[in-house]
Amino acid sequence: MKEQSTSKGFAILSAATLLTKVLSLVYNPFLVWVLGSTRGFGIYSATYQIYVFIYVLTNTGIPSAISKLISEYIAVKNYRSAIKTFRISRTLLIALGILMAIIMFLFAAPITSTMGFPEAKNSVLALCPALIFTAMGSAYRGYFQGRGNMKPTAISQVLEQIINTIFSLLFAFVFIKKGIVQGVVGATVGTTLGALASSLFLMAIYEKNRHELKVRNTVNTIKHTNKQIMRKIIKYSVPITVSIGVTNAGTLIDTTNTVSRLKFGGFSSVAAQSLSGSYGLFITLIGVPIAIISALAVNILPAVSRAVALNDKKLVKRKINFALRVCFLIAIPSAVGLTVLSKQIYMLLYYNRPGYQLLIYGTIILVLMSLAQIQTSILQGLGKIYTVTIYSIIGIILKISINYVLIVRPKINIYGAIVGSVVGFLIPILLNTIYIRKRLRIKIKIISHAFKPLICSIFMGAVLWVVYNVFSTLIGFVIVGRINNAISVIIAMVAGMIAYFYSLLMINGISRDELDIIPYRLKKRIPKKLLLSRR
């Protein structure tokens, strides 16, 4: 099984992630249409916030430990310990998946009631089997990522999302006839079926390549007992689980806090749920580029761990700066593009649903959340898991406090959640940066990494605005309404991406490492003079 470079692995995972998020974007407007209101989507969002919280408690710590330990063992050619780590972790994950499914089943009613969405109880119950299948799949994903092969993870993600999209819409359409609550239950069926299909696929790939695992250790490698490996798994997985669990617990508390404060501010239960649903649509939109950054975060953790295991400080620094550069190359233009075309994108995806103003004011969250994710993975790779957890807790406390004060004000309402999120991510980012620079003595130049992408993004934003308005006017002589908007948005986005990429090349804003991410067929269309000037 061939190991891939950091840039190649990221390219594969990001392509798969982008495809799954595009499918999700196509899926969500149809789901809102099937459910008939943003209130229905609010119930759906509450359901998945509970599911995601239990999911991350189950499927983040141990898979990250698998990835980290396997990458470390393979770096020093200790293949037997790598295999043993995977087998022990797989057993632990399946057992944990079963346990968490039982817990979610027992506590579905009180949790949904506390959040202000008692209607979500049945849909939460319907997701319990998915936890078992995702736990199984996560073990294999952690294994493949630790070996530096992102292709099985990428394919499984796409397969899972395709099945999820098809069957969730199908069952939502069938069940909505019995009411909005039943419709949301139907919308969860695809998640379980997708998780099952993804797990079976990963198992098949693993079994197919098992012969590659039968590699003898070199004479000087250290043998690890099951007990030693178990201790290492717990040592790495528990802090990561706590760190990500705290973040997602903050999201759950935030949702509960948001709905209750909206009600306290004078909104009815239905209106509060609708506003929460609008915020959920906003989070879904900014989640597309964030998911690509997540693919980078997944890839950078074993890469940094491998460099640390080899005691190569220069390689550690190079991996960190590469991750930060790519983070800004994706996050900043995404934020600018969503801001400039906010109303048009909402019209394209959600027709007359409210909420595009959230996109105008809130896309800064996209950049901050992306940077926070990368810093978290970097510090986890460096073994500073408790540090990043403490900083995350500080951010969550600030976010919840600000939300509590602002959301209750009728003129601010749901926009208070944006202010809270900005502060809640910004403070941990500053603390992480100070820690990396002063304690670890690794120089990272966040402002310089962000400067050129920002300049090119501003230029791209101007191109987007001009191209959209020109084509919207011209097409308006023939076609009006949503079709005109859709064609104009697509043309503007293509023009904007070309403008952004070529402006980066012109000002030397992209290096050879970042160019490796681009598919060969696209790269060969770039003028050779521009490519030869890369550093």
Coordinates of C-alpha atoms in Angstrom, one line a residue:
M1 CA 0.0 0.0 0.0
K2 CA 1.7 3.1 -1.3
E3 CA 2.3 6.1 1.1
Q4 CA 1.3 9.5 -0.2
S5 CA 2.9 12.9 0.5
T6 CA 1.1 15.4 2.7
S7 CA 0.0 17.5 -0.4
K8 CA -1.1 14.4 -2.4
G9 CA -3.0 13.0 0.6
F10 CA -4.7 16.3 1.2
A11 CA -5.6 16.6 -2.5
I12 CA -7.3 13.2 -2.5
L13 CA -9.2 13.8 0.8
S14 CA -10.1 17.4 -0.2
A15 CA -11.5 16.3 -3.6
A16 CA -13.6 13.7 -1.9
T17 CA -14.7 16.1 0.8
L18 CA -15.6 18.7 -1.8
L19 CA -17.7 16.2 -3.6
T20 CA -19.5 15.1 -0.5
K21 CA -20.2 18.7 0.5
V22 CA -21.5 19.5 -3.0
L23 CA -23.9 16.5 -2.6
S24 CA -24.8 17.9 0.8
L25 CA -25.5 21.3 -0.6
V26 CA -27.7 19.7 -3.3
Y27 CA -29.4 17.6 -0.6
N28 CA -30.2 20.3 1.9
P29 CA -32.4 22.5 -0.3
F30 CA -34.4 19.5 -1.4
L31 CA -34.7 18.4 2.3
V32 CA -35.9 21.9 3.3
W33 CA -38.5 21.7 0.4
V34 CA -39.6 18.2 1.5
L35 CA -39.9 19.3 5.2
G36 CA -41.7 22.4 4.1
S37 CA -40.1 25.0 6.5
T38 CA -37.0 26.2 8.2
R39 CA -38.6 24.9 11.4
G40 CA -38.4 21.4 10.1
F41 CA -34.7 22.0 9.3
G42 CA -34.3 23.4 12.8
I43 CA -35.5 20.0 14.2
Y44 CA -33.3 18.2 11.8
S45 CA -30.3 20.3 12.8
A46 CA -31.0 19.7 16.5
T47 CA -31.1 16.0 15.8
Y48 CA -27.8 16.0 14.1
Q49 CA -26.1 18.2 16.7
I50 CA -26.9 15.5 19.3
Y51 CA -25.8 12.7 16.9
V52 CA -22.6 14.5 16.0
F53 CA -21.8 15.1 19.7
I54 CA -22.1 11.3 20.5
Y55 CA -20.4 10.5 17.2
V56 CA -17.3 12.6 18.0
L57 CA -17.1 11.1 21.5
T58 CA -17.0 7.7 19.9
N59 CA -15.1 8.3 16.7
T60 CA -12.4 11.0 17.1
G61 CA -10.1 10.0 19.9
I62 CA -9.3 6.4 19.1
P63 CA -9.1 6.8 15.3
S64 CA -6.7 9.8 15.8
A65 CA -4.7 7.6 18.2
I66 CA -4.6 4.9 15.5
S67 CA -3.4 7.4 12.9
K68 CA -0.8 8.9 15.2
L69 CA 0.6 5.7 16.6
I70 CA 0.7 3.8 13.3
S71 CA 2.4 6.7 11.5
E72 CA 5.0 6.8 14.4
Y73 CA 5.6 3.0 14.3
I74 CA 5.9 2.9 10.5
A75 CA 8.3 5.9 10.6
V76 CA 10.7 3.7 12.6
K77 CA 9.8 0.5 10.7
N78 CA 8.1 -1.2 13.6
Y79 CA 5.3 -2.8 11.5
R80 CA 4.2 -5.4 14.0
S81 CA 3.3 -2.8 16.6
A82 CA 1.5 -0.9 14.0
I83 CA -0.7 -3.9 13.1
K84 CA -1.3 -4.7 16.8
T85 CA -2.3 -1.1 17.4
F86 CA -5.0 -1.3 14.7
R87 CA -6.4 -4.6 15.9
I88 CA -6.7 -3.6 19.5
S89 CA -8.2 -0.2 18.6
R90 CA -10.8 -1.8 16.3
T91 CA -12.1 -4.0 19.1
L92 CA -12.3 -1.0 21.4
L93 CA -14.1 1.2 18.9
I94 CA -16.8 -1.4 18.1
A95 CA -17.4 -1.9 21.8
L96 CA -17.5 1.8 22.4
G97 CA -19.9 2.2 19.4
I98 CA -22.4 -0.2 20.9
L99 CA -22.1 1.4 24.3
M100 CA -22.7 4.9 23.0
A101 CA -25.7 3.7 20.9
I102 CA -27.3 2.4 24.0
I103 CA -26.6 5.7 25.9
M104 CA -28.1 7.8 23.1
F105 CA -31.1 5.6 23.0
L106 CA -31.7 5.9 26.8
F107 CA -31.1 9.7 26.9
A108 CA -32.7 10.9 23.7
A109 CA -35.9 12.2 25.3
P110 CA -34.3 14.3 28.1
I111 CA -31.6 15.7 25.9
T112 CA -34.0 16.8 23.1
S113 CA -36.4 18.4 25.7
T114 CA -33.6 20.3 27.3
M115 CA -32.5 21.7 24.0
G116 CA -36.0 23.0 23.2
F117 CA -36.6 20.4 20.5
P118 CA -38.7 17.6 22.0
E119 CA -39.9 16.8 18.5
A120 CA -36.4 15.5 17.6
K121 CA -36.6 12.5 20.0
N122 CA -37.7 9.9 17.4
S123 CA -35.2 11.0 14.9
V124 CA -32.4 10.8 17.5
L125 CA -33.5 7.2 18.3
A126 CA -33.5 6.3 14.6
L127 CA -29.8 7.3 14.4
C128 CA -28.6 4.9 17.2
P129 CA -27.6 2.0 14.8
A130 CA -25.5 4.5 12.8
L131 CA -23.1 4.9 15.7
I132 CA -22.1 1.2 15.6
F133 CA -21.4 1.3 11.9
T134 CA -19.5 4.5 12.0
A135 CA -17.3 3.2 14.9
M136 CA -16.4 0.2 12.8
G137 CA -15.5 2.4 9.8
S138 CA -13.5 4.9 11.8
A139 CA -11.1 2.2 12.9
Y140 CA -10.2 1.4 9.3
R141 CA -10.0 5.1 8.3
G142 CA -7.6 5.7 11.2
Y143 CA -5.5 2.8 10.0
F144 CA -5.3 3.9 6.4
Q145 CA -4.6 7.5 7.4
G146 CA -1.8 6.4 9.7
R147 CA -0.2 4.5 6.7
G148 CA -0.4 7.7 4.7
N149 CA -3.0 6.3 2.2
M150 CA -6.0 8.7 2.0
K151 CA -7.7 7.0 -1.0
P152 CA -9.8 4.4 0.9
T153 CA -11.1 7.1 3.3
A154 CA -11.9 9.4 0.4
I155 CA -13.8 6.8 -1.6
S156 CA -15.7 5.7 1.5
Q157 CA -16.8 9.3 2.3
V158 CA -18.2 9.7 -1.2
L159 CA -20.0 6.4 -1.1
E160 CA -21.5 7.2 2.3
Q161 CA -22.7 10.6 1.2
I162 CA -24.3 9.3 -2.0
I163 CA -26.3 6.6 -0.2
N164 CA -27.1 9.1 2.6
T165 CA -28.4 11.6 0.1
I166 CA -30.6 9.2 -1.9
F167 CA -32.2 7.3 0.9
S168 CA -32.6 10.3 3.3
L169 CA -34.6 12.2 0.7
L170 CA -36.5 9.1 -0.3
F171 CA -37.6 8.3 3.2
A172 CA -38.2 11.9 4.2
F173 CA -40.6 12.2 1.2
V174 CA -42.4 9.1 2.2
F175 CA -42.7 9.9 5.9
I176 CA -43.5 13.6 5.6
K177 CA -47.1 12.6 4.7
K178 CA -47.5 11.6 8.4
G179 CA -46.2 14.9 9.7
I180 CA -43.1 17.0 10.1
V181 CA -41.7 15.0 13.0
Q182 CA -42.0 11.7 11.0
G183 CA -40.4 13.5 7.9
V184 CA -37.3 14.3 10.0
V185 CA -37.1 10.7 11.1
G186 CA -37.2 9.6 7.5
A187 CA -34.4 12.1 6.7
T188 CA -32.1 10.1 9.1
V189 CA -32.4 6.7 7.5
G190 CA -29.8 7.4 4.9
T191 CA -27.2 8.2 7.5
T192 CA -27.4 4.6 8.9
L193 CA -27.4 3.0 5.5
G194 CA -24.5 5.2 4.3
A195 CA -22.4 4.3 7.4
L196 CA -23.1 0.6 6.8
A197 CA -22.0 0.7 3.2
S198 CA -18.9 2.8 4.0
S199 CA -17.8 0.4 6.7
L200 CA -18.3 -2.7 4.5
F201 CA -16.2 -1.0 1.7
L202 CA -13.3 -0.2 4.1
M203 CA -13.4 -3.7 5.5
A204 CA -13.2 -5.1 1.9
I205 CA -10.2 -2.9 1.1
Y206 CA -8.4 -3.9 4.3
E207 CA -9.0 -7.6 3.6
K208 CA -7.8 -7.2 0.0
N209 CA -4.5 -5.7 1.2
R210 CA -3.8 -7.8 4.2
H211 CA -0.9 -9.5 2.6
E212 CA 1.0 -6.2 2.7
L213 CA 0.8 -6.2 6.5
K214 CA 2.9 -9.4 6.8
V215 CA 6.2 -7.5 7.0
R216 CA 8.9 -8.6 9.4
N217 CA 10.4 -6.2 11.8
T218 CA 14.0 -5.1 11.5
V219 CA 16.3 -6.6 14.2
N220 CA 16.4 -3.5 16.4
T221 CA 12.7 -2.6 16.6
I222 CA 11.1 -2.6 20.0
K223 CA 8.3 -5.1 20.7
H224 CA 5.2 -3.7 22.4
T225 CA 2.8 -5.8 24.5
N226 CA -0.9 -5.5 24.2
K227 CA -0.9 -3.7 27.6
Q228 CA 1.7 -1.1 26.5
I229 CA -0.2 -0.4 23.3
M230 CA -3.5 -0.1 25.2
R231 CA -2.0 2.4 27.5
K232 CA -0.7 4.4 24.5
I233 CA -4.1 4.3 22.8
I234 CA -5.8 5.6 26.0
K235 CA -3.0 8.2 26.5
Y236 CA -3.6 9.7 23.1
S237 CA -7.3 9.1 22.6
V238 CA -8.8 10.4 25.9
P239 CA -7.3 13.9 25.6
I240 CA -8.4 14.2 22.0
T241 CA -11.9 12.9 22.8
V242 CA -12.1 15.4 25.7
S243 CA -10.9 18.2 23.5
I244 CA -13.3 17.6 20.6
G245 CA -16.1 16.5 22.9
V246 CA -15.8 19.8 24.8
T247 CA -16.1 21.7 21.6
N248 CA -19.2 19.8 20.5
A249 CA -20.7 20.0 24.0
G250 CA -20.3 23.7 23.6
T251 CA -22.3 23.5 20.3
L252 CA -25.1 21.6 22.1
I253 CA -25.2 24.0 24.9
D254 CA -25.1 26.9 22.4
T255 CA -28.2 25.5 20.6
T256 CA -30.1 25.1 23.9
N257 CA -28.9 28.6 25.0
T258 CA -29.9 30.1 21.6
V259 CA -33.4 28.8 21.5
S260 CA -34.1 29.6 25.2
R261 CA -32.7 33.1 24.9
L262 CA -34.7 33.8 21.7
K263 CA -37.9 32.7 23.6
F264 CA -36.9 34.9 26.5
G265 CA -36.5 37.8 24.1
G266 CA -40.1 37.5 23.0
F267 CA -40.0 35.0 20.2
S268 CA -42.5 32.1 20.1
S269 CA -41.3 28.5 20.2
V270 CA -41.9 28.1 16.4
A271 CA -40.2 31.4 15.6
A272 CA -37.2 30.5 17.8
Q273 CA -36.9 27.1 16.1
S274 CA -37.2 28.8 12.6
L275 CA -34.4 31.2 13.5
S276 CA -32.3 28.3 14.7
G277 CA -33.0 26.6 11.4
S278 CA -31.8 29.6 9.5
Y279 CA -28.6 29.6 11.5
G280 CA -28.3 25.9 10.7
L281 CA -28.5 26.6 6.9
F282 CA -25.8 29.3 7.3
I283 CA -23.6 26.8 9.1
T284 CA -24.2 24.2 6.4
L285 CA -23.0 26.7 3.7
I286 CA -19.8 27.7 5.4
G287 CA -19.3 24.0 6.3
V288 CA -18.3 23.3 2.6
P289 CA -14.9 25.0 2.7
I290 CA -14.4 24.1 6.4
A291 CA -14.8 20.4 5.5
I292 CA -12.0 20.8 3.0
I293 CA -9.8 22.3 5.8
S294 CA -10.9 19.4 7.9
A295 CA -9.4 17.1 5.3
L296 CA -6.1 19.0 5.6
A297 CA -6.4 18.7 9.4
V298 CA -6.9 15.0 9.2
N299 CA -3.8 14.7 6.9
I300 CA -1.5 17.0 8.9
L301 CA -1.9 15.1 12.3
P302 CA 0.0 12.0 11.2
A303 CA 2.4 14.0 9.1
V304 CA 3.4 16.1 12.1
S305 CA 3.5 13.0 14.3
R306 CA 5.8 11.3 11.8
A307 CA 8.2 14.3 11.8
V308 CA 8.2 14.4 15.6
A309 CA 8.9 10.7 15.8
L310 CA 11.9 11.2 13.5
N311 CA 13.0 14.2 15.6
D312 CA 13.2 16.4 12.5
K313 CA 12.4 19.9 13.6
K314 CA 12.8 21.4 10.1
L315 CA 10.3 18.9 8.8
V316 CA 7.8 19.8 11.6
K317 CA 8.1 23.5 10.8
R318 CA 7.7 22.8 7.1
K319 CA 4.5 20.7 7.6
I320 CA 3.0 23.4 10.0
N321 CA 3.6 26.2 7.6
F322 CA 2.3 24.2 4.6
A323 CA -0.9 23.5 6.5
L324 CA -1.4 27.2 7.4
R325 CA -0.7 28.4 3.9
V326 CA -3.2 26.0 2.4
C327 CA -5.7 26.8 5.1
F328 CA -5.7 30.5 4.1
L329 CA -5.5 29.7 0.4
I330 CA -8.9 28.0 0.7
A331 CA -10.7 29.7 3.6
I332 CA -10.1 33.4 2.7
P333 CA -11.5 33.3 -0.9
S334 CA -14.3 31.1 0.2
A335 CA -15.3 33.7 2.8
V336 CA -15.1 36.5 0.3
G337 CA -17.0 34.6 -2.4
L338 CA -19.8 33.7 0.0
T339 CA -20.1 37.3 1.2
V340 CA -20.2 38.9 -2.3
L341 CA -22.7 36.4 -3.7
S342 CA -24.6 35.8 -0.4
K343 CA -28.1 36.7 -1.6
Q344 CA -27.6 35.0 -5.0
I345 CA -26.4 31.8 -3.4
Y346 CA -29.3 31.7 -1.0
M347 CA -31.7 32.3 -3.9
L348 CA -30.0 29.5 -5.8
L349 CA -30.1 26.9 -3.0
Y350 CA -33.0 27.9 -0.7
Y351 CA -35.2 30.2 -3.0
N352 CA -37.0 32.6 -0.6
R353 CA -35.7 31.2 2.7
P354 CA -34.5 34.0 5.1
G355 CA -30.9 34.1 6.3
Y356 CA -28.6 35.4 3.6
Q357 CA -27.7 38.3 5.9
L358 CA -26.1 35.8 8.2
L359 CA -23.8 34.9 5.4
I360 CA -22.9 38.6 4.8
Y361 CA -21.9 39.2 8.5
G362 CA -20.8 35.7 9.4
T363 CA -18.3 34.4 6.9
I364 CA -15.4 35.6 9.1
I365 CA -16.3 32.6 11.2
L366 CA -15.3 30.4 8.3
V367 CA -11.7 31.7 8.3
L368 CA -11.4 31.6 12.1
M369 CA -12.9 28.1 12.5
S370 CA -10.6 26.8 9.7
L371 CA -7.5 28.2 11.4
A372 CA -8.6 26.9 14.8
Q373 CA -9.0 23.4 13.3
I374 CA -5.5 23.4 11.8
Q375 CA -3.9 24.7 15.0
T376 CA -5.7 22.0 16.9
S377 CA -4.3 19.2 14.7
I378 CA -0.8 20.7 14.8
L379 CA -0.8 20.8 18.6
Q380 CA -2.3 17.3 18.8
G381 CA 0.5 16.1 16.4
L382 CA 3.0 17.7 18.7
G383 CA 1.5 15.9 21.7
K384 CA 0.1 19.1 23.3
I385 CA -3.4 17.9 23.6
Y386 CA -4.4 19.2 27.0
T387 CA -3.2 22.6 26.1
V388 CA -5.4 22.9 23.1
T389 CA -8.3 21.5 25.1
I390 CA -8.0 24.2 27.8
Y391 CA -7.9 26.9 25.2
S392 CA -11.0 25.5 23.5
I393 CA -12.9 25.5 26.8
I394 CA -12.0 29.1 27.3
G395 CA -13.3 29.9 23.8
I396 CA -16.6 28.0 24.4
I397 CA -17.2 29.8 27.8
L398 CA -16.7 33.1 26.1
K399 CA -19.0 32.2 23.2
I400 CA -21.8 31.0 25.4
S401 CA -21.5 34.0 27.6
I402 CA -21.7 36.4 24.7
N403 CA -24.6 34.6 23.2
Y404 CA -26.5 34.7 26.5
V405 CA -26.2 38.5 26.6
L406 CA -26.8 39.4 23.0
I407 CA -29.3 36.9 21.6
V408 CA -32.0 38.0 24.1
R409 CA -32.0 41.5 22.5
P410 CA -34.8 41.5 19.9
K411 CA -32.8 43.8 17.5
I412 CA -29.8 41.5 17.6
N413 CA -31.4 38.0 18.1
I414 CA -29.7 35.3 16.1
Y415 CA -26.9 37.6 15.0
G416 CA -25.6 37.4 18.6
A417 CA -24.5 33.8 17.8
I418 CA -22.2 35.2 15.1
V419 CA -20.5 37.6 17.5
G420 CA -20.2 34.8 20.1
S421 CA -18.6 32.5 17.5
V422 CA -16.1 35.1 16.3
V423 CA -14.9 35.7 19.9
G424 CA -15.1 32.0 20.7
F425 CA -12.7 31.1 17.9
L426 CA -10.5 34.2 18.0
I427 CA -9.3 33.9 21.6
P428 CA -8.2 30.2 21.3
I429 CA -6.4 31.1 18.0
L430 CA -4.4 33.8 19.7
L431 CA -3.6 31.5 22.7
N432 CA -2.5 28.7 20.3
T433 CA -0.3 31.0 18.3
I434 CA 1.4 32.4 21.4
Y435 CA 2.0 28.8 22.7
I436 CA 3.4 27.5 19.4
R437 CA 5.8 30.5 19.1
K438 CA 7.0 30.9 22.7
R439 CA 6.7 27.5 24.3
L440 CA 7.5 25.3 21.3
R441 CA 9.8 27.9 19.6
I442 CA 8.4 27.3 16.2
K443 CA 8.0 30.5 14.2
I444 CA 4.7 30.7 12.3
K445 CA 3.8 33.8 10.3
I446 CA 0.1 33.9 10.2
I447 CA -0.3 37.4 8.8
S448 CA 2.3 36.8 6.0
H449 CA 0.6 33.5 5.1
A450 CA -2.8 35.3 4.9
F451 CA -1.7 38.5 3.1
K452 CA -1.4 37.3 -0.5
P453 CA -4.6 35.1 -0.4
L454 CA -6.4 38.2 1.0
I455 CA -5.2 40.5 -1.8
C456 CA -6.1 38.0 -4.5
S457 CA -9.5 37.3 -2.8
I458 CA -10.4 41.0 -2.9
F459 CA -9.6 41.0 -6.6
M460 CA -11.6 37.9 -7.0
G461 CA -14.6 39.4 -5.2
A462 CA -14.6 42.4 -7.6
V463 CA -14.5 40.0 -10.5
L464 CA -17.4 38.0 -9.0
W465 CA -19.6 41.1 -8.6
V466 CA -18.9 42.5 -12.1
V467 CA -19.3 39.1 -13.9
Y468 CA -22.5 38.2 -12.0
N469 CA -24.2 41.6 -12.7
V470 CA -23.1 41.7 -16.4
F471 CA -24.4 38.2 -17.1
S472 CA -27.5 38.6 -15.0
T473 CA -28.4 41.6 -17.1
L474 CA -27.6 40.0 -20.4
I475 CA -29.4 36.7 -19.6
G476 CA -32.3 38.7 -18.2
F477 CA -33.3 39.6 -21.7
V478 CA -34.1 36.0 -22.4
I479 CA -34.5 34.2 -19.0
V480 CA -35.6 35.7 -15.7
G481 CA -35.9 34.4 -12.1
R482 CA -34.0 31.4 -10.5
I483 CA -32.6 30.0 -13.8
N484 CA -31.1 33.4 -14.7
N485 CA -29.6 33.6 -11.2
A486 CA -28.3 30.0 -11.3
I487 CA -26.5 30.5 -14.6
S488 CA -25.1 33.9 -13.6
V489 CA -23.8 32.5 -10.2
I490 CA -22.1 29.5 -11.9
I491 CA -20.4 31.7 -14.5
A492 CA -19.3 34.2 -11.9
M493 CA -17.9 31.5 -9.7
V494 CA -15.9 30.0 -12.5
A495 CA -14.6 33.5 -13.5
G496 CA -13.8 34.2 -9.9
M497 CA -11.8 31.0 -9.4
I498 CA -9.8 31.6 -12.5
A499 CA -9.1 35.2 -11.5
Y500 CA -8.1 34.1 -8.0
F501 CA -5.7 31.4 -9.1
Y502 CA -4.0 33.4 -11.8
S503 CA -3.6 36.4 -9.5
L504 CA -1.9 34.1 -7.0
L505 CA 0.5 32.9 -9.7
M506 CA 1.2 36.4 -10.8
I507 CA 2.2 37.6 -7.3
N508 CA 4.0 34.4 -6.3
G509 CA 1.3 33.6 -3.8
I510 CA 1.5 29.8 -4.2
S511 CA 4.5 27.5 -3.9
R512 CA 5.4 24.2 -5.6
D513 CA 4.1 22.2 -2.6
E514 CA 0.7 23.8 -3.0
L515 CA 0.7 23.3 -6.7
D516 CA 1.1 19.6 -6.1
I517 CA -2.4 19.6 -4.8
I518 CA -3.8 20.7 -8.2
P519 CA -4.7 17.8 -10.6
Y520 CA -2.2 17.3 -13.4
R521 CA -4.8 17.9 -16.2
L522 CA -5.4 21.4 -14.8
K523 CA -1.8 22.1 -14.0
K524 CA -0.7 21.5 -17.6
R525 CA -3.0 24.3 -18.8
I526 CA -1.0 26.8 -16.7
P527 CA 1.6 28.8 -18.7
K528 CA 5.1 27.3 -18.1
K529 CA 6.6 30.7 -17.4
L530 CA 4.3 31.0 -14.4
L531 CA 5.1 27.5 -13.1
L532 CA 8.9 27.9 -13.5
S533 CA 8.9 30.9 -11.3
R534 CA 7.5 28.9 -8.3
R535 CA 9.9 28.6 -5.3

